[in-house]
Short mmCIF file of C-alpha atoms and ligand atoms in Angstrom, two decimals:
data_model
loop_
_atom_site.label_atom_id
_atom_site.label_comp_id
_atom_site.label_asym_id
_atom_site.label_seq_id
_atom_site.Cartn_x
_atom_site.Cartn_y
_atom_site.Cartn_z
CA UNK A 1261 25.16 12.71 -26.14
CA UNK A 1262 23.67 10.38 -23.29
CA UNK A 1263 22.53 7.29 -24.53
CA UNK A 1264 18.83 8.39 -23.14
CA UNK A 1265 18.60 11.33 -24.51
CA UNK A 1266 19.53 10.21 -27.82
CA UNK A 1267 16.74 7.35 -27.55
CA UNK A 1268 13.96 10.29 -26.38
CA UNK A 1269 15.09 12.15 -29.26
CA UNK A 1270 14.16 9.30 -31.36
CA UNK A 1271 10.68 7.98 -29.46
CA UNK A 1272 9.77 11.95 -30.07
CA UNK A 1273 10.91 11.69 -33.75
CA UNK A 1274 9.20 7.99 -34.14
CA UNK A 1275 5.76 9.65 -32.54
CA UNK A 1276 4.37 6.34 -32.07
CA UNK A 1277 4.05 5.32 -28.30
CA UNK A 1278 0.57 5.15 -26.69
CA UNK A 1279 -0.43 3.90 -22.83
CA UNK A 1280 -0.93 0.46 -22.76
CA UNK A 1281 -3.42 1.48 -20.00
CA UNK A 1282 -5.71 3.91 -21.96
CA UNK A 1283 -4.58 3.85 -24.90
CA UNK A 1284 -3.88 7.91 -24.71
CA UNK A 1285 -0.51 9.38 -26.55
CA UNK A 1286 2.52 9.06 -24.86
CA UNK A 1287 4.40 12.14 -24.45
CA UNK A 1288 8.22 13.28 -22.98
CA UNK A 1289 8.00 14.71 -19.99
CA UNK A 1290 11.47 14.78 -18.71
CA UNK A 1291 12.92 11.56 -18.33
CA UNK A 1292 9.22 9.74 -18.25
CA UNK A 1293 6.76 8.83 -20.85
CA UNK A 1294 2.96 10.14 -19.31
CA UNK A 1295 0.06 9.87 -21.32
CA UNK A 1296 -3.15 12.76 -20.43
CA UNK A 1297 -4.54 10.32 -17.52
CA UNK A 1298 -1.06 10.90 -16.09
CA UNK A 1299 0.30 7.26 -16.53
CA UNK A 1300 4.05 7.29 -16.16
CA UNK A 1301 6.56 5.10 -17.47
CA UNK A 1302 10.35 5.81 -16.46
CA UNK A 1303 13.09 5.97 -19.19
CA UNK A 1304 16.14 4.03 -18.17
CA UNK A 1305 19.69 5.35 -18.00
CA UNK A 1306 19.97 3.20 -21.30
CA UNK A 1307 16.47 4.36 -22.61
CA UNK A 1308 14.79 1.32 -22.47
CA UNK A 1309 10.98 1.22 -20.90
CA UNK A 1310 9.11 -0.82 -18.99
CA UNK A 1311 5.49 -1.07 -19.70
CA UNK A 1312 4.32 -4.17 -17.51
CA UNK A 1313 5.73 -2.57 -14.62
CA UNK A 1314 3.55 0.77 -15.02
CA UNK A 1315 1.42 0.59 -11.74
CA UNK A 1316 4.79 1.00 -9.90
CA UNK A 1317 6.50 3.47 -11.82
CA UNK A 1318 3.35 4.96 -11.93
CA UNK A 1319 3.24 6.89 -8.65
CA UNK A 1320 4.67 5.02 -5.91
CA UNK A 1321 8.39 5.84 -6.85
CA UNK A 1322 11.74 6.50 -4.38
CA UNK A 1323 11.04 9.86 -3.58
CA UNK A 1324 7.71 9.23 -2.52
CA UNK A 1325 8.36 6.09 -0.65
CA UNK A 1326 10.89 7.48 1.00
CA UNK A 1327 8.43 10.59 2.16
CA UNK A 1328 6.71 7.63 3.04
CA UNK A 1329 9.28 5.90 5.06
CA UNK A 1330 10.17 8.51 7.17
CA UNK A 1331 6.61 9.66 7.62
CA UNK A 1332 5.63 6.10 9.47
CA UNK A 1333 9.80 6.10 11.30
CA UNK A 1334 8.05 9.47 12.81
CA UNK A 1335 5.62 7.10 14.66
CA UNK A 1336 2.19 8.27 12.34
CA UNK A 1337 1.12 5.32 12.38
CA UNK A 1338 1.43 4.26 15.86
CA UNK A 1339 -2.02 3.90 17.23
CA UNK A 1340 -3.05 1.84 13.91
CA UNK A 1341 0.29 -0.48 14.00
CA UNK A 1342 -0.89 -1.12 18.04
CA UNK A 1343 -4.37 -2.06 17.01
CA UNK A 1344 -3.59 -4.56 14.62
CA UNK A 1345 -0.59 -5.76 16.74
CA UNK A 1346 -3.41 -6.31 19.77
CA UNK A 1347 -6.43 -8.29 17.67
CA UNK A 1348 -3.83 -10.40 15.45
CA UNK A 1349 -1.78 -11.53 19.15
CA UNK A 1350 -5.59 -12.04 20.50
CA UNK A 1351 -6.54 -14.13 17.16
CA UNK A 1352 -3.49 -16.09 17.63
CA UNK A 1353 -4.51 -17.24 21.10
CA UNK A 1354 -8.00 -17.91 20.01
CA UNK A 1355 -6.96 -20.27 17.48
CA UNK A 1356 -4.02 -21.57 19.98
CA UNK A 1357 -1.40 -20.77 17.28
CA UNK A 1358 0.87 -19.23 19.81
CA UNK A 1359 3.75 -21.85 19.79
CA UNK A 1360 3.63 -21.77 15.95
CA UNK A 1361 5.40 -20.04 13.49
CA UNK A 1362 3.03 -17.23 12.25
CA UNK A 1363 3.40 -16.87 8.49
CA UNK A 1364 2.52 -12.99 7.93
CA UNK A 1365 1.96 -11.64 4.27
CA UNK A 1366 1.52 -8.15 3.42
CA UNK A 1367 -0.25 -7.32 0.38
CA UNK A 1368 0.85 -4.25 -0.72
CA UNK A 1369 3.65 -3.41 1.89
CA UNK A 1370 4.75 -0.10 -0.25
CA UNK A 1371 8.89 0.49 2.05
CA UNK A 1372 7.84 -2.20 4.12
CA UNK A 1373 7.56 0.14 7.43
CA UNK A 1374 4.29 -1.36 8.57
CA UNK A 1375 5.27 -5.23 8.73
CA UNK A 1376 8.79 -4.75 9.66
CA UNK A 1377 6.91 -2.83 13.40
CA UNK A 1378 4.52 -4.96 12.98
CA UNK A 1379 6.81 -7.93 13.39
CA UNK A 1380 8.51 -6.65 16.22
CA UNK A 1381 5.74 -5.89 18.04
CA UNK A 1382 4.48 -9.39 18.00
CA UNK A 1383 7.91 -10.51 18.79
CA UNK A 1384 7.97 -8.55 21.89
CA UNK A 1385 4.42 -10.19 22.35
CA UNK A 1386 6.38 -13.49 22.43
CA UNK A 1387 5.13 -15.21 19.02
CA UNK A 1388 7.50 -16.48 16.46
CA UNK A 1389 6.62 -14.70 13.08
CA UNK A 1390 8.33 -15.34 9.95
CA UNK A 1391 7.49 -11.87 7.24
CA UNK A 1392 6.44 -11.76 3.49
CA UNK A 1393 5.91 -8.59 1.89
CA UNK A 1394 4.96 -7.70 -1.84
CA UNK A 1395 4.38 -4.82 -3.87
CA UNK A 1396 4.40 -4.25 -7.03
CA UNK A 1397 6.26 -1.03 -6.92
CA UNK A 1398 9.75 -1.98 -7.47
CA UNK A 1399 10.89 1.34 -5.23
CA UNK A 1400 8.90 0.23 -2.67
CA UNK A 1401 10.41 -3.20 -2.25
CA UNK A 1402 14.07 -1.50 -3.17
CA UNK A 1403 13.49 -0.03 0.21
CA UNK A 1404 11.80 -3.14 2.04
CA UNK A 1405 14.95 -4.47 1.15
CA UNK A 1406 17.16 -2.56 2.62
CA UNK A 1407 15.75 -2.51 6.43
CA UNK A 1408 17.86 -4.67 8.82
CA UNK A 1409 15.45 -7.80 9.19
CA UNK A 1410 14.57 -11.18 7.84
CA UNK A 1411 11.59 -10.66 6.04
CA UNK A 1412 11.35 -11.59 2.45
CA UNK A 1413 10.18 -9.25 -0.09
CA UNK A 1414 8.82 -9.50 -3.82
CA UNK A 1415 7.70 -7.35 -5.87
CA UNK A 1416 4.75 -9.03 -7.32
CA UNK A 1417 0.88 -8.25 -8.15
CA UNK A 1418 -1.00 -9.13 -5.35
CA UNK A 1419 -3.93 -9.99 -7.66
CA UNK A 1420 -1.04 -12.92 -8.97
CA UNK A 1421 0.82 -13.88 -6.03
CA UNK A 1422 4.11 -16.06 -6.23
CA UNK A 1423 2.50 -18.33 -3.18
CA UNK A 1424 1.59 -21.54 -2.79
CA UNK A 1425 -2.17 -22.55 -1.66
CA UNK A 1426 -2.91 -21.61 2.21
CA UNK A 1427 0.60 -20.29 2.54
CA UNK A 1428 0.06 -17.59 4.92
CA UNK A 1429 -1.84 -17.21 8.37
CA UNK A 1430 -2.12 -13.85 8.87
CA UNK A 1431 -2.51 -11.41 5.90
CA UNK A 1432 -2.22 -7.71 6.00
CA UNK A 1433 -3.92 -5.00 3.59
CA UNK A 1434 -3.15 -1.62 4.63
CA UNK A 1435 -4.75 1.00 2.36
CA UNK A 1436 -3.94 -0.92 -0.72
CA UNK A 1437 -6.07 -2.51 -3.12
CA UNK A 1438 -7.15 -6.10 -2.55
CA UNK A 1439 -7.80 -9.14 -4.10
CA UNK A 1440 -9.92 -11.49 -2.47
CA UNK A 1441 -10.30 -14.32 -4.61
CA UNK A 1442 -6.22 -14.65 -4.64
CA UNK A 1443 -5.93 -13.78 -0.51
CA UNK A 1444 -8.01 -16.48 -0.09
CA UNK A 1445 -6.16 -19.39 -2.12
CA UNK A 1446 -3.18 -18.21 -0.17
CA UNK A 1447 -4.58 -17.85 3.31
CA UNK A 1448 -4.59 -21.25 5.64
CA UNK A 1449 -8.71 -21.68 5.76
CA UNK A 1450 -8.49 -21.06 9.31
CA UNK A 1451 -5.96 -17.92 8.73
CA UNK A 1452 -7.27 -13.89 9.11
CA UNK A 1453 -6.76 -11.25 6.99
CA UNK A 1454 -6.57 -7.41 8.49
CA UNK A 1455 -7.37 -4.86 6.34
CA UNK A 1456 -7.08 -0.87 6.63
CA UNK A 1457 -9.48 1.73 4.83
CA UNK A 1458 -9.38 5.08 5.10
CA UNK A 1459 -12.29 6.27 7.54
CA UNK A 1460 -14.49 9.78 6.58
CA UNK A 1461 -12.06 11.98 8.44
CA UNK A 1462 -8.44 10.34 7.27
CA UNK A 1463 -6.50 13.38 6.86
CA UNK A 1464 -9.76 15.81 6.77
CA UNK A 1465 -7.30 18.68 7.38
CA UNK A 1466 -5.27 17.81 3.96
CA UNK A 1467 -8.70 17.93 2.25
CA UNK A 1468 -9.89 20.75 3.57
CA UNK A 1469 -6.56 22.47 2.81
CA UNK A 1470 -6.83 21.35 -1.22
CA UNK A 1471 -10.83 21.52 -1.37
CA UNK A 1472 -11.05 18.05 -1.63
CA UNK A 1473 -14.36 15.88 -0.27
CA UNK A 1474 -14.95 13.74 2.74
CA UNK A 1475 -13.81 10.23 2.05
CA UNK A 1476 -16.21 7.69 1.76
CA UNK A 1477 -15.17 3.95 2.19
CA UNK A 1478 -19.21 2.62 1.71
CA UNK A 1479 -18.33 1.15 -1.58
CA UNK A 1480 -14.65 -0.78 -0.16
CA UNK A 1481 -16.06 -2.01 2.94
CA UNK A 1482 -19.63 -3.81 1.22
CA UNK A 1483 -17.29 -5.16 -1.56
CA UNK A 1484 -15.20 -6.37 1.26
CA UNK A 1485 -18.40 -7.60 3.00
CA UNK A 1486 -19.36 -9.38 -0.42
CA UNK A 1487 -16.38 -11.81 -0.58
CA UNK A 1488 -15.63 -12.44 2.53
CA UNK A 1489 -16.26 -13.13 6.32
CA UNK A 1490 -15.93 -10.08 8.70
CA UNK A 1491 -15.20 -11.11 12.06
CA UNK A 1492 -15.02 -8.08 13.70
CA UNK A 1493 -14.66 -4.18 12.85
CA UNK A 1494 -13.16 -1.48 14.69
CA UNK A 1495 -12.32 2.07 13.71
CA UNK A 1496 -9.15 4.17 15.43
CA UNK A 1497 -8.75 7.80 15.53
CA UNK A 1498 -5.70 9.93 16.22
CA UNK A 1499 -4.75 13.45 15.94
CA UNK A 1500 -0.99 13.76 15.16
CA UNK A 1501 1.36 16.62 15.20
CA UNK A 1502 2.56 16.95 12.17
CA UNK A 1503 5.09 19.91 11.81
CA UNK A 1504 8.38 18.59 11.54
CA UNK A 1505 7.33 16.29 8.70
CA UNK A 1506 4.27 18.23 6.71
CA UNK A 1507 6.05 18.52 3.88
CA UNK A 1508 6.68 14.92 3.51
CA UNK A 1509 2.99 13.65 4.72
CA UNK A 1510 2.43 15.84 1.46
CA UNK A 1511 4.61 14.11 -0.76
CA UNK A 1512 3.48 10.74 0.37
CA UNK A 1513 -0.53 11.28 0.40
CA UNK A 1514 -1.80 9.90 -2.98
CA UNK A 1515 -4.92 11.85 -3.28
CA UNK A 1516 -2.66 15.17 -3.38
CA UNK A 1517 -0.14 13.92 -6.23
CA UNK A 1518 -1.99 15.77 -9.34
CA UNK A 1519 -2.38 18.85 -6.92
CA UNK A 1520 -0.30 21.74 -6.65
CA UNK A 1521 1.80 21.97 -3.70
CA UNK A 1522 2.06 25.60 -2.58
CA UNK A 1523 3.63 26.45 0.95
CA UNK A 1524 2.85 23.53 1.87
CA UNK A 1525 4.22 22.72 5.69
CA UNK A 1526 3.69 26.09 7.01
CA UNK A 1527 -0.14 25.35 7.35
CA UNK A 1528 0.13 22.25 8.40
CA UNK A 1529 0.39 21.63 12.60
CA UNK A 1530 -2.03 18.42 13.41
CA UNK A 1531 -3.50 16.29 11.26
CA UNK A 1532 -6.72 13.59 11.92
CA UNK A 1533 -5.95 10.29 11.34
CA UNK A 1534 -9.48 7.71 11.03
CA UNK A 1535 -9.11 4.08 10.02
CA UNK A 1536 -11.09 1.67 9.67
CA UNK A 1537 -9.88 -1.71 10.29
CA UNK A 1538 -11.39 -4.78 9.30
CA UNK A 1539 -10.78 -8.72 10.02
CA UNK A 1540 -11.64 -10.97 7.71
CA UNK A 1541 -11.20 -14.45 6.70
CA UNK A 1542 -12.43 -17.61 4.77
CA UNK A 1543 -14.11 -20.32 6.69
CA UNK A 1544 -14.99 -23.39 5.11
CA UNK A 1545 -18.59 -22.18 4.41
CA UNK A 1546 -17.69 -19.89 1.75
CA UNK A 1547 -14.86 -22.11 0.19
CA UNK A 1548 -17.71 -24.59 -0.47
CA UNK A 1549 -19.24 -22.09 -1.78
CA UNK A 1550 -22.33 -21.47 0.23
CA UNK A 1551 -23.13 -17.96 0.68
CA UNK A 1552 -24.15 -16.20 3.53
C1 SAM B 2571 -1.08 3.81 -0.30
S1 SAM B 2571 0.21 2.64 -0.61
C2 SAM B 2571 0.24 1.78 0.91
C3 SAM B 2571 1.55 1.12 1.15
C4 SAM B 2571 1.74 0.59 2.57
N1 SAM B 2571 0.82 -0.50 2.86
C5 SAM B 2571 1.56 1.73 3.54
O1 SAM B 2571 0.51 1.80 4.18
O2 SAM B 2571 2.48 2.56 3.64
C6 SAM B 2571 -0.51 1.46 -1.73
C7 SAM B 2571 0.48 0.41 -2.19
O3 SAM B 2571 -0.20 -0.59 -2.94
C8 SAM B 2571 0.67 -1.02 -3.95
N2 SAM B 2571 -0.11 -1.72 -4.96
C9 SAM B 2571 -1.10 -1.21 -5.74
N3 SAM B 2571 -1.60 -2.17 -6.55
C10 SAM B 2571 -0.92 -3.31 -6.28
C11 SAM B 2571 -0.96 -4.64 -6.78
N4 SAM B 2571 -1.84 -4.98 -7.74
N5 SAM B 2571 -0.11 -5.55 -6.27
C12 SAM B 2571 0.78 -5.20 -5.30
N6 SAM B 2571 0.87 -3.96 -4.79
C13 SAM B 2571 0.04 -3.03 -5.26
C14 SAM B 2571 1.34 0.25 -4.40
O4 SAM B 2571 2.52 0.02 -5.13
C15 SAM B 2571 1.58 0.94 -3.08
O5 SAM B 2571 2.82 0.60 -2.51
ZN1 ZN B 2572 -2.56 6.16 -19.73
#
């Protein structure tokens, strides 16, 4: 017998795991511990687990990531990656950074599609970037890892980043959770932050399809609005035709995870995509800690 199988024979036998998330029983599913709020921990091929590492293991594993990957190499997220691309070149020249070396972090950079376009589309734009990506998924930065340029990539908590103080000048945040108090120790005080939310009609069609409500980013953009300085907001819309990759925009849409998949590409032709993207930062107002 495998030496996993024999060790999940013996958790079962023990019967005393719980989630160190909620606290709910931990049963065998497979080769994965998951608890009733559908916290997953992986078994090793030696039938170890890691608990610390739960957020990644959670959802955001290879199979999904790689839905991901080839979702975004498909071009999805085209019209967003051009927005951002357009207001970070025209920050740069506003602040006269242009013959620098841009520092860009992503927070949250899942396979690392996003900043490795992003980067060469300011490249093209003629700045000189150097790329940091981190995620806490250690699938996600597996695959980070493995695209052909010379970013560096951690997997880290981007509520505890590996950084020094005012590290970075650009930070991106694209639908991932934040953590403003820790983007701001590591953004230079003069450095902007870009972050993407999912506008009302993200991906209506996919909740429409699984009966699923409107989206409503109120509560992320005040608490963004709480703790930081907006610049300037902008949402961008797209329709994209979906049908050669449905089945993969399924597999790679969070909300849709705990749902059923039935037939799932054939219904699929065009989906909406709504963002709302945000540019934030920390003048020296708020570090002294004067609000506004
Ligand atoms: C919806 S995905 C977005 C990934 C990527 N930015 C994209 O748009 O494809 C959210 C990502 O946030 C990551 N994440 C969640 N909490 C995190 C944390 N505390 N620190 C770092 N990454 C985190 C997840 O692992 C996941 O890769
Ligand atoms: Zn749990």
């Amino acid at each position: 017998m495998k030496k996993m199988d024999q060790k999940i024979i013996q958790m079962k036998e023990m019967d005393l795991l719980l989630c160190p998330k909620c606290r709910e029983e931990l049963h065998v599913e497979e080769k994965s511990l998951k608890c009733k709020n559908r916290h997953t921990y992986d078994v090793s091929k030696k039938g170890t687990v890691n608990f610390v590492l739960g957020y990644g293991e959670e959802y955001y594993n290879l199979a999904m990531l790689e839905a991901r990957e080839r979702v975004m190499g498909e071009g999805f997220f085209e019209e967003i990656l051009t927005a951002m691309a357009e207001e970070i070149y025209e920050d740069i020249l506003l602040l006269e950074k242009e013959g620098d070396v841009i520092r860009i972090l992503d927070a949250g950079c899942g396979d690392g599609s996003h900043l490795a376009m992003l980067g060469e589309a300011l490249k093209e734009k003629g700045l000189q970037v150097s790329m940091v990506g981190v995620d806490l998924s250690k699938d996600g930065i597996l695959l980070a890892g493995r695209k052909m340029n010379d970013a560096l990539y951690f997997v880290a908590d981007l509520s505890a980043l590996p950084f020094k103080d005012n590290s970075f000048d650009v930070i991106l945040n694209i639908l991932s959770p934040a953590s403003y108090k820790e983007f701001q120790r590591v953004l230079s005080p003069s450095g902007r932050a870009y972050k993407v939310i999912p506008g009302a009609k993200y991906l209506t069609e996919l909740r429409k399809l699984y009966g699923l409500s409107e989206y409503d980013n109120g509560e992320i953009v005040s608490h963004l609005k709480s703790h930081t300085v907006v610049y300037k907001e902008r949402d961008i819309r797209a329709q994209k035709k979906v049908e050669r990759y449905a089945d993969d925009l399924l597999l790679m849409t969070p909300m849709l995870w705990d749902k059923t998949i039935l037939e799932p590409g054939a219904k699929l032709s065009k989906v909406t995509i709504d963002v709302h993207l945000a540019t934030f930062g920390y003048p020296k107002k708020i570090e002294e800690g004067v609000s506004l």
